[in-house]
PDB file of C-alpha atoms in Angstrom:
ATOM      1  CA  UNK A   1       0.004   0.167   0.031  1.00  0.00           C
ATOM      2  CA  UNK A   2       1.187   3.488  -0.554  1.00  0.00           C
ATOM      3  CA  UNK A   3      -0.137   6.642   0.415  1.00  0.00           C
ATOM      4  CA  UNK A   4       0.021  10.040  -1.610  1.00  0.00           C
ATOM      5  CA  UNK A   5       0.651  13.171   0.577  1.00  0.00           C
ATOM      6  CA  UNK A   6       0.090  16.214  -1.675  1.00  0.00           C
ATOM      7  CA  UNK A   7       0.743  19.689  -0.448  1.00  0.00           C
ATOM      8  CA  UNK A   8      -0.617  22.724  -1.864  1.00  0.00           C
ATOM      9  CA  UNK A   9       2.002  25.499  -2.192  1.00  0.00           C
ATOM     10  CA  UNK A  10       2.156  29.201  -1.137  1.00  0.00           C
ATOM     11  CA  UNK A  11       2.340  31.835  -4.135  1.00  0.00           C
ATOM     12  CA  UNK A  12       5.688  32.873  -2.432  1.00  0.00           C
ATOM     13  CA  UNK A  13       7.056  29.488  -1.308  1.00  0.00           C
ATOM     14  CA  UNK A  14      10.291  29.772  -3.921  1.00  0.00           C
ATOM     15  CA  UNK A  15      11.200  33.149  -2.308  1.00  0.00           C
ATOM     16  CA  UNK A  16      10.636  31.659   1.364  1.00  0.00           C
ATOM     17  CA  UNK A  17      11.853  28.194   1.550  1.00  0.00           C
ATOM     18  CA  UNK A  18      15.363  28.757   1.801  1.00  0.00           C
ATOM     19  CA  UNK A  19      15.201  29.655   5.714  1.00  0.00           C
ATOM     20  CA  UNK A  20      13.127  26.383   6.275  1.00  0.00           C
ATOM     21  CA  UNK A  21      14.535  24.453   3.778  1.00  0.00           C
ATOM     22  CA  UNK A  22      17.587  22.299   5.450  1.00  0.00           C
ATOM     23  CA  UNK A  23      14.637  21.710   8.616  1.00  0.00           C
ATOM     24  CA  UNK A  24      12.175  20.384   6.026  1.00  0.00           C
ATOM     25  CA  UNK A  25      14.823  18.133   4.081  1.00  0.00           C
ATOM     26  CA  UNK A  26      16.114  16.769   7.406  1.00  0.00           C
ATOM     27  CA  UNK A  27      12.695  15.460   8.278  1.00  0.00           C
ATOM     28  CA  UNK A  28      12.311  14.149   4.600  1.00  0.00           C
ATOM     29  CA  UNK A  29      15.453  12.354   4.791  1.00  0.00           C
ATOM     30  CA  UNK A  30      15.072  10.728   8.463  1.00  0.00           C
ATOM     31  CA  UNK A  31      11.537   9.294   7.001  1.00  0.00           C
ATOM     32  CA  UNK A  32      13.116   8.163   3.768  1.00  0.00           C
ATOM     33  CA  UNK A  33      15.908   6.345   5.979  1.00  0.00           C
ATOM     34  CA  UNK A  34      13.392   4.712   7.970  1.00  0.00           C
ATOM     35  CA  UNK A  35      11.757   3.323   4.861  1.00  0.00           C
ATOM     36  CA  UNK A  36       8.655   5.492   5.160  1.00  0.00           C
ATOM     37  CA  UNK A  37       9.000   8.040   2.702  1.00  0.00           C
ATOM     38  CA  UNK A  38       9.812   6.521  -1.289  1.00  0.00           C
ATOM     39  CA  UNK A  39       9.779   9.571  -3.187  1.00  0.00           C
ATOM     40  CA  UNK A  40       9.520  13.416  -2.770  1.00  0.00           C
ATOM     41  CA  UNK A  41       9.527  16.615  -4.613  1.00  0.00           C
ATOM     42  CA  UNK A  42       7.839  19.632  -6.132  1.00  0.00           C
ATOM     43  CA  UNK A  43       5.901  20.139  -9.139  1.00  0.00           C
ATOM     44  CA  UNK A  44       7.458  22.994 -11.043  1.00  0.00           C
ATOM     45  CA  UNK A  45       6.103  25.248 -13.889  1.00  0.00           C
ATOM     46  CA  UNK A  46       4.486  26.694 -11.821  1.00  0.00           C
ATOM     47  CA  UNK A  47       5.884  25.700  -8.410  1.00  0.00           C
ATOM     48  CA  UNK A  48       2.566  25.222  -6.752  1.00  0.00           C
ATOM     49  CA  UNK A  49       2.367  21.869  -5.546  1.00  0.00           C
ATOM     50  CA  UNK A  50       4.194  18.841  -4.035  1.00  0.00           C
ATOM     51  CA  UNK A  51       3.964  15.129  -3.771  1.00  0.00           C
ATOM     52  CA  UNK A  52       5.289  12.788  -1.383  1.00  0.00           C
ATOM     53  CA  UNK A  53       4.638   8.823  -1.601  1.00  0.00           C
ATOM     54  CA  UNK A  54       4.845   6.851   1.233  1.00  0.00           C
ATOM     55  CA  UNK A  55       4.961   3.426   2.653  1.00  0.00           C
ATOM     56  CA  UNK A  56       4.170   4.239   6.183  1.00  0.00           C
ATOM     57  CA  UNK A  57       0.653   4.332   7.939  1.00  0.00           C
ATOM     58  CA  UNK A  58      -1.617   7.061   7.445  1.00  0.00           C
ATOM     59  CA  UNK A  59      -0.913   8.488  11.061  1.00  0.00           C
ATOM     60  CA  UNK A  60       3.005   8.300  10.410  1.00  0.00           C
ATOM     61  CA  UNK A  61       2.125  10.682   6.971  1.00  0.00           C
ATOM     62  CA  UNK A  62       0.010  12.931   9.045  1.00  0.00           C
ATOM     63  CA  UNK A  63       2.279  13.383  11.738  1.00  0.00           C
ATOM     64  CA  UNK A  64       5.221  14.524   9.339  1.00  0.00           C
ATOM     65  CA  UNK A  65       3.008  16.874   7.976  1.00  0.00           C
ATOM     66  CA  UNK A  66       1.773  18.546  11.027  1.00  0.00           C
ATOM     67  CA  UNK A  67       5.509  18.608  12.066  1.00  0.00           C
ATOM     68  CA  UNK A  68       7.105  19.919   8.645  1.00  0.00           C
ATOM     69  CA  UNK A  69       8.615  23.625   8.969  1.00  0.00           C
ATOM     70  CA  UNK A  70       6.890  23.954   5.471  1.00  0.00           C
ATOM     71  CA  UNK A  71       3.790  23.250   6.623  1.00  0.00           C
ATOM     72  CA  UNK A  72       4.385  24.986  10.219  1.00  0.00           C
ATOM     73  CA  UNK A  73       5.475  28.283   8.946  1.00  0.00           C
ATOM     74  CA  UNK A  74       2.894  28.333   5.829  1.00  0.00           C
ATOM     75  CA  UNK A  75       4.438  27.635   2.656  1.00  0.00           C
ATOM     76  CA  UNK A  76       2.213  24.883   2.401  1.00  0.00           C
ATOM     77  CA  UNK A  77      -1.375  26.102   2.413  1.00  0.00           C
ATOM     78  CA  UNK A  78      -3.251  22.753   2.785  1.00  0.00           C
ATOM     79  CA  UNK A  79      -2.363  19.396   2.371  1.00  0.00           C
ATOM     80  CA  UNK A  80      -4.326  16.083   1.756  1.00  0.00           C
ATOM     81  CA  UNK A  81      -3.358  12.277   2.616  1.00  0.00           C
ATOM     82  CA  UNK A  82      -4.939   9.568  -0.114  1.00  0.00           C
ATOM     83  CA  UNK A  83      -4.528   6.004  -0.958  1.00  0.00           C
ATOM     84  CA  UNK A  84      -2.538   5.627  -4.094  1.00  0.00           C
ATOM     85  CA  UNK A  85      -3.439   1.923  -6.096  1.00  0.00           C
ATOM     86  CA  UNK A  86      -0.368   1.346  -7.696  1.00  0.00           C
ATOM     87  CA  UNK A  87      -0.982  -0.689 -10.781  1.00  0.00           C
ATOM     88  CA  UNK A  88       2.370  -1.371 -12.319  1.00  0.00           C
ATOM     89  CA  UNK A  89       5.743  -1.335 -10.455  1.00  0.00           C
TER      90      UNK A  89
END
């Protein structure tokens, strides 16, 4: 089972992310090292969304989002967690 965490990014995300980027990436890397987070990245042109693919339980994903500096400091304006039914791969 996979879960997809989708972030909706603030219009000024690119201008504001530098101050929080290392803390955000440290949190993501730790989840990846534990085998919970499979893939993560922003969607460019425009930079308005980010997608994070998880192999963890929903409560782990929700706890990540609630603690993410990008969420805490408003670079993420909203987020959702949805099950992703993988067909190939």
